Structures are given as structure tokens and as C-alpha cells.
PDB file of C-alpha atoms in Angstrom:
ATOM      1  CA  MET A  12      -0.055   0.150  -0.011  1.00  0.00           C
ATOM      2  CA  SER A  13       1.958   3.465  -1.693  1.00  0.00           C
ATOM      3  CA  ASP A  14       2.625   5.676   1.470  1.00  0.00           C
ATOM      4  CA  PHE A  15       1.472   8.765  -1.198  1.00  0.00           C
ATOM      5  CA  PHE A  16      -2.286  10.012  -1.316  1.00  0.00           C
ATOM      6  CA  ASP A  17      -4.113   8.666  -4.917  1.00  0.00           C
ATOM      7  CA  ILE A  18      -7.294  11.249  -4.728  1.00  0.00           C
ATOM      8  CA  GLY A  19      -8.802   8.507  -7.494  1.00  0.00           C
ATOM      9  CA  LEU A  20      -9.134   6.497  -5.349  1.00  0.00           C
ATOM     10  CA  TYR A  21     -10.625   8.435  -2.621  1.00  0.00           C
ATOM     11  CA  LYS A  22     -12.965   9.611  -5.461  1.00  0.00           C
ATOM     12  CA  HIS A  23     -14.177   6.562  -6.497  1.00  0.00           C
ATOM     13  CA  HIS A  24     -15.108   5.989  -2.618  1.00  0.00           C
ATOM     14  CA  LEU A  25     -16.823   9.478  -2.482  1.00  0.00           C
ATOM     15  CA  SER A  26     -20.559   9.574  -2.292  1.00  0.00           C
ATOM     16  CA  THR A  27     -21.450  13.529  -0.852  1.00  0.00           C
ATOM     17  CA  GLU A  28     -22.385  16.074  -2.570  1.00  0.00           C
ATOM     18  CA  LEU A  29     -21.400  18.961   0.396  1.00  0.00           C
ATOM     19  CA  PHE A  30     -17.989  17.975   1.611  1.00  0.00           C
ATOM     20  CA  GLY A  31     -15.051  16.603  -0.134  1.00  0.00           C
ATOM     21  CA  ASN A  32     -15.381  16.930  -3.972  1.00  0.00           C
ATOM     22  CA  VAL A  33     -12.340  20.169  -4.071  1.00  0.00           C
ATOM     23  CA  LEU A  34      -9.886  18.555  -2.538  1.00  0.00           C
ATOM     24  CA  LEU A  35      -6.636  20.045  -2.244  1.00  0.00           C
ATOM     25  CA  VAL A  36      -3.084  18.313  -0.738  1.00  0.00           C
ATOM     26  CA  GLU A  37      -0.210  19.470   0.860  1.00  0.00           C
ATOM     27  CA  LYS A  38       3.175  17.189   0.873  1.00  0.00           C
ATOM     28  CA  GLN A  39       3.576  18.862   3.809  1.00  0.00           C
ATOM     29  CA  ILE A  40       2.375  21.917   5.779  1.00  0.00           C
ATOM     30  CA  PRO A  41       2.672  22.855   9.116  1.00  0.00           C
ATOM     31  CA  SER A  42      -1.233  23.359  10.361  1.00  0.00           C
ATOM     32  CA  THR A  43      -4.391  22.330   7.474  1.00  0.00           C
ATOM     33  CA  ASN A  44      -6.464  24.539  10.131  1.00  0.00           C
ATOM     34  CA  SER A  45      -4.090  27.807  10.008  1.00  0.00           C
ATOM     35  CA  ALA A  46      -3.999  27.475   6.785  1.00  0.00           C
ATOM     36  CA  LEU A  47      -7.850  27.386   5.674  1.00  0.00           C
ATOM     37  CA  LYS A  48      -7.806  30.142   8.282  1.00  0.00           C
ATOM     38  CA  ALA A  49      -5.221  31.646   6.340  1.00  0.00           C
ATOM     39  CA  ARG A  50      -6.844  31.306   2.374  1.00  0.00           C
ATOM     40  CA  ARG A  51      -8.846  34.020   1.495  1.00  0.00           C
ATOM     41  CA  ASP A  52     -12.409  32.519  -1.194  1.00  0.00           C
ATOM     42  CA  THR A  53     -12.390  33.912  -4.377  1.00  0.00           C
ATOM     43  CA  PRO A  54     -15.417  36.273  -4.812  1.00  0.00           C
ATOM     44  CA  GLY A  55     -18.773  34.515  -5.945  1.00  0.00           C
ATOM     45  CA  GLU A  56     -16.665  30.509  -5.321  1.00  0.00           C
ATOM     46  CA  SER A  57     -18.124  28.717  -3.183  1.00  0.00           C
ATOM     47  CA  CYS A  58     -15.765  27.082  -0.405  1.00  0.00           C
ATOM     48  CA  HIS A  59     -17.860  25.118   1.470  1.00  0.00           C
ATOM     49  CA  GLY A  60     -16.362  21.872   1.888  1.00  0.00           C
ATOM     50  CA  LEU A  61     -13.630  22.108   0.729  1.00  0.00           C
ATOM     51  CA  VAL A  62     -10.940  19.566   2.473  1.00  0.00           C
ATOM     52  CA  LEU A  63      -7.432  20.633   3.311  1.00  0.00           C
ATOM     53  CA  LEU A  64      -5.291  16.882   3.689  1.00  0.00           C
ATOM     54  CA  ALA A  65      -1.710  16.864   4.312  1.00  0.00           C
ATOM     55  CA  GLU A  66       0.781  14.301   4.926  1.00  0.00           C
ATOM     56  CA  HIS A  67       2.644  16.188   6.935  1.00  0.00           C
ATOM     57  CA  GLN A  68       1.390  18.427   9.669  1.00  0.00           C
ATOM     58  CA  THR A  69       4.923  19.933  11.057  1.00  0.00           C
ATOM     59  CA  ARG A  70       2.470  22.378  13.348  1.00  0.00           C
ATOM     60  CA  GLY A  71      -0.370  19.892  13.867  1.00  0.00           C
ATOM     61  CA  ARG A  72      -2.958  20.825  16.915  1.00  0.00           C
ATOM     62  CA  GLY A  73      -5.589  19.741  18.914  1.00  0.00           C
ATOM     63  CA  GLN A  74      -7.639  21.495  22.083  1.00  0.00           C
ATOM     64  CA  HIS A  75      -5.985  23.492  24.060  1.00  0.00           C
ATOM     65  CA  ASN A  76      -3.202  24.340  21.148  1.00  0.00           C
ATOM     66  CA  ARG A  77      -2.368  21.113  22.460  1.00  0.00           C
ATOM     67  CA  GLU A  78       0.311  19.332  19.618  1.00  0.00           C
ATOM     68  CA  TRP A  79      -0.686  16.501  17.140  1.00  0.00           C
ATOM     69  CA  ILE A  80       1.930  14.341  16.933  1.00  0.00           C
ATOM     70  CA  SER A  81       1.698  12.633  13.178  1.00  0.00           C
ATOM     71  CA  SER A  82       3.979  10.124  11.142  1.00  0.00           C
ATOM     72  CA  PRO A  83       4.571  11.254   7.967  1.00  0.00           C
ATOM     73  CA  GLY A  84       2.414   9.206   5.402  1.00  0.00           C
ATOM     74  CA  LYS A  85       1.574   7.089   8.259  1.00  0.00           C
ATOM     75  CA  ASN A  86      -1.782   8.653   8.785  1.00  0.00           C
ATOM     76  CA  LEU A  87      -4.873  11.302   8.333  1.00  0.00           C
ATOM     77  CA  THR A  88      -4.732  15.257   8.776  1.00  0.00           C
ATOM     78  CA  PHE A  89      -7.260  16.809   7.130  1.00  0.00           C
ATOM     79  CA  SER A  90     -10.180  19.805   7.559  1.00  0.00           C
ATOM     80  CA  LEU A  91     -12.922  20.840   6.357  1.00  0.00           C
ATOM     81  CA  GLN A  92     -14.434  24.131   5.521  1.00  0.00           C
ATOM     82  CA  VAL A  93     -18.036  24.639   5.630  1.00  0.00           C
ATOM     83  CA  CYS A  94     -19.855  27.852   5.934  1.00  0.00           C
ATOM     84  CA  PRO A  95     -23.313  27.489   7.581  1.00  0.00           C
ATOM     85  CA  ASP A  96     -25.757  31.117   8.780  1.00  0.00           C
ATOM     86  CA  ARG A  97     -24.979  30.636  12.257  1.00  0.00           C
ATOM     87  CA  SER A  98     -21.876  30.329  14.736  1.00  0.00           C
ATOM     88  CA  GLU A  99     -24.485  28.534  17.703  1.00  0.00           C
ATOM     89  CA  ARG A 100     -23.902  24.541  17.927  1.00  0.00           C
ATOM     90  CA  LEU A 101     -20.649  25.142  17.627  1.00  0.00           C
ATOM     91  CA  LEU A 102     -19.734  22.601  19.810  1.00  0.00           C
ATOM     92  CA  LEU A 103     -22.409  19.552  18.805  1.00  0.00           C
ATOM     93  CA  LEU A 104     -20.647  20.030  15.143  1.00  0.00           C
ATOM     94  CA  SER A 105     -17.483  18.980  16.349  1.00  0.00           C
ATOM     95  CA  LEU A 106     -19.749  16.153  18.312  1.00  0.00           C
ATOM     96  CA  CYS A 107     -20.996  15.075  14.754  1.00  0.00           C
ATOM     97  CA  MET A 108     -17.478  14.187  13.308  1.00  0.00           C
ATOM     98  CA  ALA A 109     -16.269  12.716  15.994  1.00  0.00           C
ATOM     99  CA  SER A 110     -19.260  10.777  15.333  1.00  0.00           C
ATOM    100  CA  SER A 111     -19.005   9.804  12.166  1.00  0.00           C
ATOM    101  CA  ILE A 112     -14.891   8.722  13.022  1.00  0.00           C
ATOM    102  CA  ARG A 113     -16.726   6.436  15.242  1.00  0.00           C
ATOM    103  CA  GLN A 114     -19.811   5.045  12.805  1.00  0.00           C
ATOM    104  CA  VAL A 115     -16.059   4.237  10.232  1.00  0.00           C
ATOM    105  CA  LEU A 116     -14.414   2.785  12.684  1.00  0.00           C
ATOM    106  CA  ASN A 117     -17.059  -0.027  13.965  1.00  0.00           C
ATOM    107  CA  ALA A 118     -17.756  -0.550   9.933  1.00  0.00           C
ATOM    108  CA  ILE A 119     -13.955  -1.954   9.379  1.00  0.00           C
ATOM    109  CA  ASP A 120     -13.763  -4.571  12.026  1.00  0.00           C
ATOM    110  CA  ALA A 121     -16.429  -6.541  13.901  1.00  0.00           C
ATOM    111  CA  ASP A 122     -13.670  -6.775  17.521  1.00  0.00           C
ATOM    112  CA  VAL A 123     -13.064  -3.113  16.812  1.00  0.00           C
ATOM    113  CA  ARG A 124     -16.934  -3.044  17.019  1.00  0.00           C
ATOM    114  CA  GLY A 125     -18.267  -1.412  20.777  1.00  0.00           C
ATOM    115  CA  ARG A 126     -15.114  -0.375  21.907  1.00  0.00           C
ATOM    116  CA  VAL A 127     -15.385   2.321  19.697  1.00  0.00           C
ATOM    117  CA  SER A 128     -17.108   6.046  22.114  1.00  0.00           C
ATOM    118  CA  VAL A 129     -16.592   9.731  21.807  1.00  0.00           C
ATOM    119  CA  LYS A 130     -14.578  12.066  24.714  1.00  0.00           C
ATOM    120  CA  TRP A 131     -16.492  15.084  24.922  1.00  0.00           C
ATOM    121  CA  PRO A 132     -16.037  17.205  23.416  1.00  0.00           C
ATOM    122  CA  ASN A 133     -13.724  16.459  20.255  1.00  0.00           C
ATOM    123  CA  ASP A 134     -11.407  12.722  20.906  1.00  0.00           C
ATOM    124  CA  VAL A 135     -12.437   9.676  19.490  1.00  0.00           C
ATOM    125  CA  LEU A 136     -11.017   6.433  22.036  1.00  0.00           C
ATOM    126  CA  ILE A 137     -10.661   2.829  21.042  1.00  0.00           C
ATOM    127  CA  ASP A 138     -10.414   1.388  25.660  1.00  0.00           C
ATOM    128  CA  GLY A 139     -10.410   4.470  26.283  1.00  0.00           C
ATOM    129  CA  ARG A 140      -6.532   4.973  24.288  1.00  0.00           C
ATOM    130  CA  LYS A 141      -7.408   8.133  21.815  1.00  0.00           C
ATOM    131  CA  VAL A 142      -7.355   7.242  18.403  1.00  0.00           C
ATOM    132  CA  ALA A 143      -8.115  10.468  16.662  1.00  0.00           C
ATOM    133  CA  GLY A 144      -8.749  13.907  17.565  1.00  0.00           C
ATOM    134  CA  ILE A 145     -11.303  17.079  16.799  1.00  0.00           C
ATOM    135  CA  LEU A 146     -10.107  20.938  15.959  1.00  0.00           C
ATOM    136  CA  THR A 147     -12.748  22.972  15.239  1.00  0.00           C
ATOM    137  CA  GLU A 148     -12.374  27.382  14.868  1.00  0.00           C
ATOM    138  CA  GLY A 149     -14.735  29.423  13.994  1.00  0.00           C
ATOM    139  CA  VAL A 150     -13.192  32.560  11.594  1.00  0.00           C
ATOM    140  CA  PHE A 151     -15.304  35.818  12.052  1.00  0.00           C
ATOM    141  CA  GLN A 152     -15.622  38.808   9.797  1.00  0.00           C
ATOM    142  CA  GLY A 153     -16.704  41.205  12.863  1.00  0.00           C
ATOM    143  CA  HIS A 154     -19.652  40.035  14.559  1.00  0.00           C
ATOM    144  CA  LYS A 155     -20.639  37.781  11.442  1.00  0.00           C
ATOM    145  CA  LEU A 156     -18.866  34.048  11.069  1.00  0.00           C
ATOM    146  CA  GLU A 157     -17.678  33.253   8.116  1.00  0.00           C
ATOM    147  CA  LYS A 158     -16.852  30.126   7.870  1.00  0.00           C
ATOM    148  CA  VAL A 159     -16.179  27.145  10.800  1.00  0.00           C
ATOM    149  CA  ILE A 160     -13.209  25.255   9.674  1.00  0.00           C
ATOM    150  CA  LEU A 161     -13.066  21.334  11.029  1.00  0.00           C
ATOM    151  CA  GLY A 162      -9.603  20.090  11.831  1.00  0.00           C
ATOM    152  CA  VAL A 163      -9.110  15.958  12.239  1.00  0.00           C
ATOM    153  CA  GLY A 164      -6.185  13.498  12.974  1.00  0.00           C
ATOM    154  CA  VAL A 165      -6.683  10.335  13.336  1.00  0.00           C
ATOM    155  CA  ASN A 166      -4.318   7.978  13.819  1.00  0.00           C
ATOM    156  CA  VAL A 167      -4.128   5.295  10.692  1.00  0.00           C
ATOM    157  CA  HIS A 168      -1.198   3.093  10.015  1.00  0.00           C
ATOM    158  CA  GLN A 169       1.062   4.775  13.029  1.00  0.00           C
ATOM    159  CA  SER A 170       3.337   2.447  14.739  1.00  0.00           C
ATOM    160  CA  PRO A 171       3.872   1.603  18.875  1.00  0.00           C
ATOM    161  CA  GLY A 172       5.777   4.900  20.861  1.00  0.00           C
ATOM    162  CA  ALA A 173       6.371   6.355  17.310  1.00  0.00           C
ATOM    163  CA  ASN A 174       7.670   9.837  18.515  1.00  0.00           C
ATOM    164  CA  ASN A 175       7.456   9.611  21.707  1.00  0.00           C
ATOM    165  CA  LEU A 176       3.480   8.678  22.026  1.00  0.00           C
ATOM    166  CA  ASP A 177       2.361   7.384  24.675  1.00  0.00           C
ATOM    167  CA  PRO A 178       1.192   3.634  24.252  1.00  0.00           C
ATOM    168  CA  ASP A 179      -1.378   3.323  26.947  1.00  0.00           C
ATOM    169  CA  LYS A 180      -3.050   6.494  26.163  1.00  0.00           C
ATOM    170  CA  THR A 181      -2.738   6.503  22.842  1.00  0.00           C
ATOM    171  CA  THR A 182      -3.057   3.915  20.315  1.00  0.00           C
ATOM    172  CA  SER A 183      -3.884   3.794  15.999  1.00  0.00           C
ATOM    173  CA  ILE A 184      -6.352   1.814  13.768  1.00  0.00           C
ATOM    174  CA  HIS A 185      -3.760  -1.094  12.404  1.00  0.00           C
ATOM    175  CA  LEU A 186      -2.860  -1.598  16.509  1.00  0.00           C
ATOM    176  CA  GLU A 187      -6.304  -2.512  17.427  1.00  0.00           C
ATOM    177  CA  THR A 188      -7.223  -4.075  13.955  1.00  0.00           C
ATOM    178  CA  HIS A 189      -4.318  -5.179  12.213  1.00  0.00           C
ATOM    179  CA  ARG A 190      -5.383  -4.103   8.741  1.00  0.00           C
ATOM    180  CA  MET A 191      -3.665  -2.245   6.694  1.00  0.00           C
ATOM    181  CA  VAL A 192      -6.979   0.356   6.395  1.00  0.00           C
ATOM    182  CA  SER A 193      -6.917   3.069   3.041  1.00  0.00           C
ATOM    183  CA  ARG A 194      -6.451   6.653   4.011  1.00  0.00           C
ATOM    184  CA  GLU A 195      -8.296   6.917   0.553  1.00  0.00           C
ATOM    185  CA  TRP A 196     -10.951   5.111   1.541  1.00  0.00           C
ATOM    186  CA  LEU A 197     -11.523   6.350   5.460  1.00  0.00           C
ATOM    187  CA  LEU A 198     -11.070   9.955   4.302  1.00  0.00           C
ATOM    188  CA  ALA A 199     -14.308   9.374   2.081  1.00  0.00           C
ATOM    189  CA  SER A 200     -16.187   7.331   4.603  1.00  0.00           C
ATOM    190  CA  ILE A 201     -15.546   9.795   7.073  1.00  0.00           C
ATOM    191  CA  LEU A 202     -17.490  12.697   5.005  1.00  0.00           C
ATOM    192  CA  ASN A 203     -19.380   9.942   3.876  1.00  0.00           C
ATOM    193  CA  HIS A 204     -20.928  10.430   7.122  1.00  0.00           C
ATOM    194  CA  PHE A 205     -20.908  13.019   7.826  1.00  0.00           C
ATOM    195  CA  GLU A 206     -22.774  15.042   5.528  1.00  0.00           C
ATOM    196  CA  GLU A 207     -25.712  13.212   6.930  1.00  0.00           C
ATOM    197  CA  MET A 208     -25.348  14.415   9.735  1.00  0.00           C
ATOM    198  CA  TYR A 209     -24.421  17.767   8.461  1.00  0.00           C
ATOM    199  CA  LEU A 210     -27.872  18.124   6.662  1.00  0.00           C
ATOM    200  CA  GLN A 211     -29.319  16.772  10.752  1.00  0.00           C
ATOM    201  CA  TRP A 212     -27.308  19.626  11.969  1.00  0.00           C
ATOM    202  CA  GLU A 213     -28.371  22.574   9.740  1.00  0.00           C
ATOM    203  CA  SER A 214     -32.344  20.892  10.762  1.00  0.00           C
ATOM    204  CA  ARG A 215     -31.643  21.059  14.620  1.00  0.00           C
ATOM    205  CA  SER A 216     -32.795  17.710  14.341  1.00  0.00           C
ATOM    206  CA  ASP A 217     -33.439  16.885  18.238  1.00  0.00           C
ATOM    207  CA  ILE A 218     -32.366  13.499  17.556  1.00  0.00           C
ATOM    208  CA  LEU A 219     -29.189  14.097  16.892  1.00  0.00           C
ATOM    209  CA  TYR A 220     -28.056  14.710  19.602  1.00  0.00           C
ATOM    210  CA  ARG A 221     -29.525  12.543  21.589  1.00  0.00           C
ATOM    211  CA  THR A 222     -27.888   9.759  19.317  1.00  0.00           C
ATOM    212  CA  VAL A 223     -24.683  11.690  20.213  1.00  0.00           C
ATOM    213  CA  SER A 224     -24.989  11.151  23.544  1.00  0.00           C
ATOM    214  CA  HIS A 225     -25.119   7.543  24.012  1.00  0.00           C
ATOM    215  CA  GLU A 226     -21.295   7.172  21.888  1.00  0.00           C
ATOM    216  CA  LEU A 227     -20.244   9.436  24.538  1.00  0.00           C
ATOM    217  CA  ASP A 228     -17.469   8.121  27.059  1.00  0.00           C
ATOM    218  CA  GLY A 229     -18.869   7.724  30.368  1.00  0.00           C
ATOM    219  CA  PHE A 230     -22.527   8.285  29.127  1.00  0.00           C
ATOM    220  CA  GLY A 231     -24.893   6.878  32.216  1.00  0.00           C
ATOM    221  CA  ARG A 232     -22.247   6.737  34.306  1.00  0.00           C
ATOM    222  CA  TRP A 233     -21.141   8.855  38.067  1.00  0.00           C
ATOM    223  CA  VAL A 234     -17.625  10.324  36.697  1.00  0.00           C
ATOM    224  CA  HIS A 235     -14.772  12.327  38.709  1.00  0.00           C
ATOM    225  CA  VAL A 236     -14.823  16.470  37.373  1.00  0.00           C
ATOM    226  CA  GLU A 237     -12.540  18.974  37.154  1.00  0.00           C
ATOM    227  CA  VAL A 238     -14.295  22.700  36.887  1.00  0.00           C
ATOM    228  CA  ASP A 239     -12.048  25.639  35.722  1.00  0.00           C
ATOM    229  CA  GLY A 240      -8.972  22.897  37.174  1.00  0.00           C
ATOM    230  CA  ILE A 241     -10.754  22.582  40.395  1.00  0.00           C
ATOM    231  CA  LEU A 242     -11.131  18.464  40.467  1.00  0.00           C
ATOM    232  CA  ARG A 243     -14.716  18.013  42.342  1.00  0.00           C
ATOM    233  CA  LYS A 244     -14.854  15.406  45.431  1.00  0.00           C
ATOM    234  CA  ASP A 245     -18.186  14.593  44.766  1.00  0.00           C
ATOM    235  CA  PRO A 246     -19.075  12.742  41.782  1.00  0.00           C
ATOM    236  CA  VAL A 247     -21.940  13.822  38.808  1.00  0.00           C
ATOM    237  CA  LYS A 248     -24.008  11.425  36.745  1.00  0.00           C
ATOM    238  CA  PHE A 249     -23.482  12.542  32.701  1.00  0.00           C
ATOM    239  CA  LEU A 250     -26.605  12.630  31.086  1.00  0.00           C
ATOM    240  CA  GLY A 251     -25.117  13.653  27.802  1.00  0.00           C
ATOM    241  CA  VAL A 252     -25.531  16.748  25.917  1.00  0.00           C
ATOM    242  CA  ASN A 253     -28.278  18.970  24.847  1.00  0.00           C
ATOM    243  CA  GLU A 254     -29.036  20.556  21.979  1.00  0.00           C
ATOM    244  CA  TYR A 255     -25.525  22.705  22.012  1.00  0.00           C
ATOM    245  CA  GLY A 256     -22.785  20.225  22.829  1.00  0.00           C
ATOM    246  CA  SER A 257     -22.088  20.692  25.811  1.00  0.00           C
ATOM    247  CA  CYS A 258     -22.343  18.410  28.794  1.00  0.00           C
ATOM    248  CA  LEU A 259     -24.931  18.020  30.979  1.00  0.00           C
ATOM    249  CA  MET A 260     -24.228  16.072  34.623  1.00  0.00           C
ATOM    250  CA  LEU A 261     -27.069  15.223  37.072  1.00  0.00           C
ATOM    251  CA  ASN A 262     -25.359  16.002  40.946  1.00  0.00           C
ATOM    252  CA  GLU A 263     -26.114  14.453  44.158  1.00  0.00           C
ATOM    253  CA  GLU A 264     -29.091  17.746  45.359  1.00  0.00           C
ATOM    254  CA  LEU A 265     -30.458  15.896  41.279  1.00  0.00           C
ATOM    255  CA  ASN A 266     -30.049  19.454  39.717  1.00  0.00           C
ATOM    256  CA  VAL A 267     -28.543  19.298  36.370  1.00  0.00           C
ATOM    257  CA  ASP A 268     -25.893  20.936  35.924  1.00  0.00           C
ATOM    258  CA  THR A 269     -24.779  22.025  32.317  1.00  0.00           C
ATOM    259  CA  PHE A 270     -21.014  23.051  31.265  1.00  0.00           C
ATOM    260  CA  THR A 271     -19.046  23.822  27.972  1.00  0.00           C
ATOM    261  CA  HIS A 272     -15.548  22.875  27.218  1.00  0.00           C
ATOM    262  CA  GLU A 273     -13.427  25.192  28.012  1.00  0.00           C
ATOM    263  CA  GLN A 274     -14.756  25.280  32.115  1.00  0.00           C
ATOM    264  CA  ILE A 275     -14.788  21.074  32.332  1.00  0.00           C
ATOM    265  CA  ARG A 276     -12.499  17.720  31.933  1.00  0.00           C
ATOM    266  CA  ILE A 277     -14.893  14.514  32.669  1.00  0.00           C
ATOM    267  CA  ILE A 278     -12.906  11.787  34.483  1.00  0.00           C
ATOM    268  CA  THR A 279     -14.931   9.145  33.324  1.00  0.00           C
ATOM    269  CA  GLY A 280     -15.552   5.522  34.974  1.00  0.00           C
ATOM    270  CA  ARG A 281     -12.604   3.854  33.591  1.00  0.00           C
ATOM    271  CA  GLU A 282     -10.280   5.451  35.954  1.00  0.00           C
ATOM    272  CA  VAL A 283     -13.332   6.257  39.038  1.00  0.00           C
ATOM    273  CA  GLY A 284     -16.358   5.264  40.456  1.00  0.00           C
ATOM    274  CA  THR A 285     -19.289   2.835  38.942  1.00  0.00           C
ATOM    275  CA  LYS A 286     -22.043   2.024  36.243  1.00  0.00           C
ATOM    276  CA  ALA A 287     -25.054   3.867  37.195  1.00  0.00           C
ATOM    277  CA  SER A 288     -28.485   1.901  38.321  1.00  0.00           C
TER     278      SER A 288
END
């Protein structure tokens, strides 16, 4: 299997109407998100659904500006540009991308199905180890939203311990399935699934956030949380997310607290607590 991305093979697997039909491929780039944020669209040109893929990102970023390390030609690092009418519910949109990746991973191998979950707000896990991450950023002209960039990194053929990655916290599709998954098929499949979810997101479907909630790591469990960097002593029950993608927690007084991703870090039942009845 070639390390070079085959656009023809990718287009063969792509079935979208909106996303990924225009694909730009760079051999090496600091960050696909930064490049699309800085890109000025030609007047009259519709760039809704434009995808920029990098064979190697030298300064890839995750949440809170954390570095995303990726081996050249071994993984999938790309950004998708969308142009929604409004800026609300972008957190839910990020979760839609994570859910799309989860659906694709579940389709690869029966042994993986059921082990893949979404870590709120923007990671995809296999047995608690990170296999993919999403960074969603809005670009504004004044107070008006111009475009949204969804940056995605998926560990595909990454070797254990490569680039000093912690094998206890990270994994790859190859490590979990022992299959050489085509990156072309993987990107097309993610976009195929995401387009369906985007249309639901755009129509403000109530089913969407309820579906995403059931895919979240820790959903329905008593978990511990860090709020504004401080670990709370008492556990709370993770109820999923609301229509904006904010997480809902039931406290011991049976009140529901709502949190955004800037406020809270969830420590799931893998570390503490037991599954709630």
C-alpha cells in the first residue's frame, strides 16, 4: 500500500454532494487548520465543503493548543471548511465529526465494534485510548461567522511508541485491527457519514444530540469532573449533551448542571465510580 494519497481512489469511494469534492493535498504544511483559516476565498467561489489534506503536518494542534504529532504518510490529517448560517452549536458540530469517525471505525472490524467511543468534546477512543481528535475553529468577519474549520487527525498506521506517543494513552487503527486500512477509503467514508450528520445538524434535529449522547464515553455513569481546573470531590452522573453540545451533569442534589468545554474535564468510570443503575 502506497504512502502517497491517491485522489482517484478517494473520489471512487466518495458519495457526497457537499463535502470533499474539492480536495487540496499538500505534501508538508505546518497546520491544515491554520492554512484554511488564512485562505481567502475567490469572490463568487463557494468553498463550502472544501477539504485540505496534509501528508505531513509539522505544527498540528489539538484542543488547548496541544501539539498533534503525526508520522508522514502514515495517518490522516485534514481540515474541512463549512459555511453555516450561524455560529451557535459548533460544539455539537464537532461531536458530529467525532461520531462520524466512530461509525467508520465500527465498520472496519467486528472486534472493534463496541469498543469505540467519543470522549466529550472532541476525541475518539478505542478502549479508552485516543485514536482521533478534532479541532473546530470559527473564522469571523467582525461579529459575522465567515466559515468554520474542522481539523481532524486520525492515527491510521502509526507504530506503537512512534514520535514519543504514549502507548497507554494513544493507539491507531492498525494496532487495533491489524488491517492496512486505505486512507483514501477512510477519508471518503468519514465525509460520507459527516455529510448526513451535518444535514441533521443544519435542520436542528432533536434526534441528533440524543444519538451523539449515547456514543459518549462515560454516558449514564457516575463520573468525576474537574471544573475550571479544580477536581470536585463528589461524583456526578453524565447525562449526555444538550442541543448545543454542552454536557449535562446530574449532581447529588438531583440538579442538572450544564458545562461548556472550556470549563470542565470529565474523568470517566474507567478511573472512578461504577456504572449507574
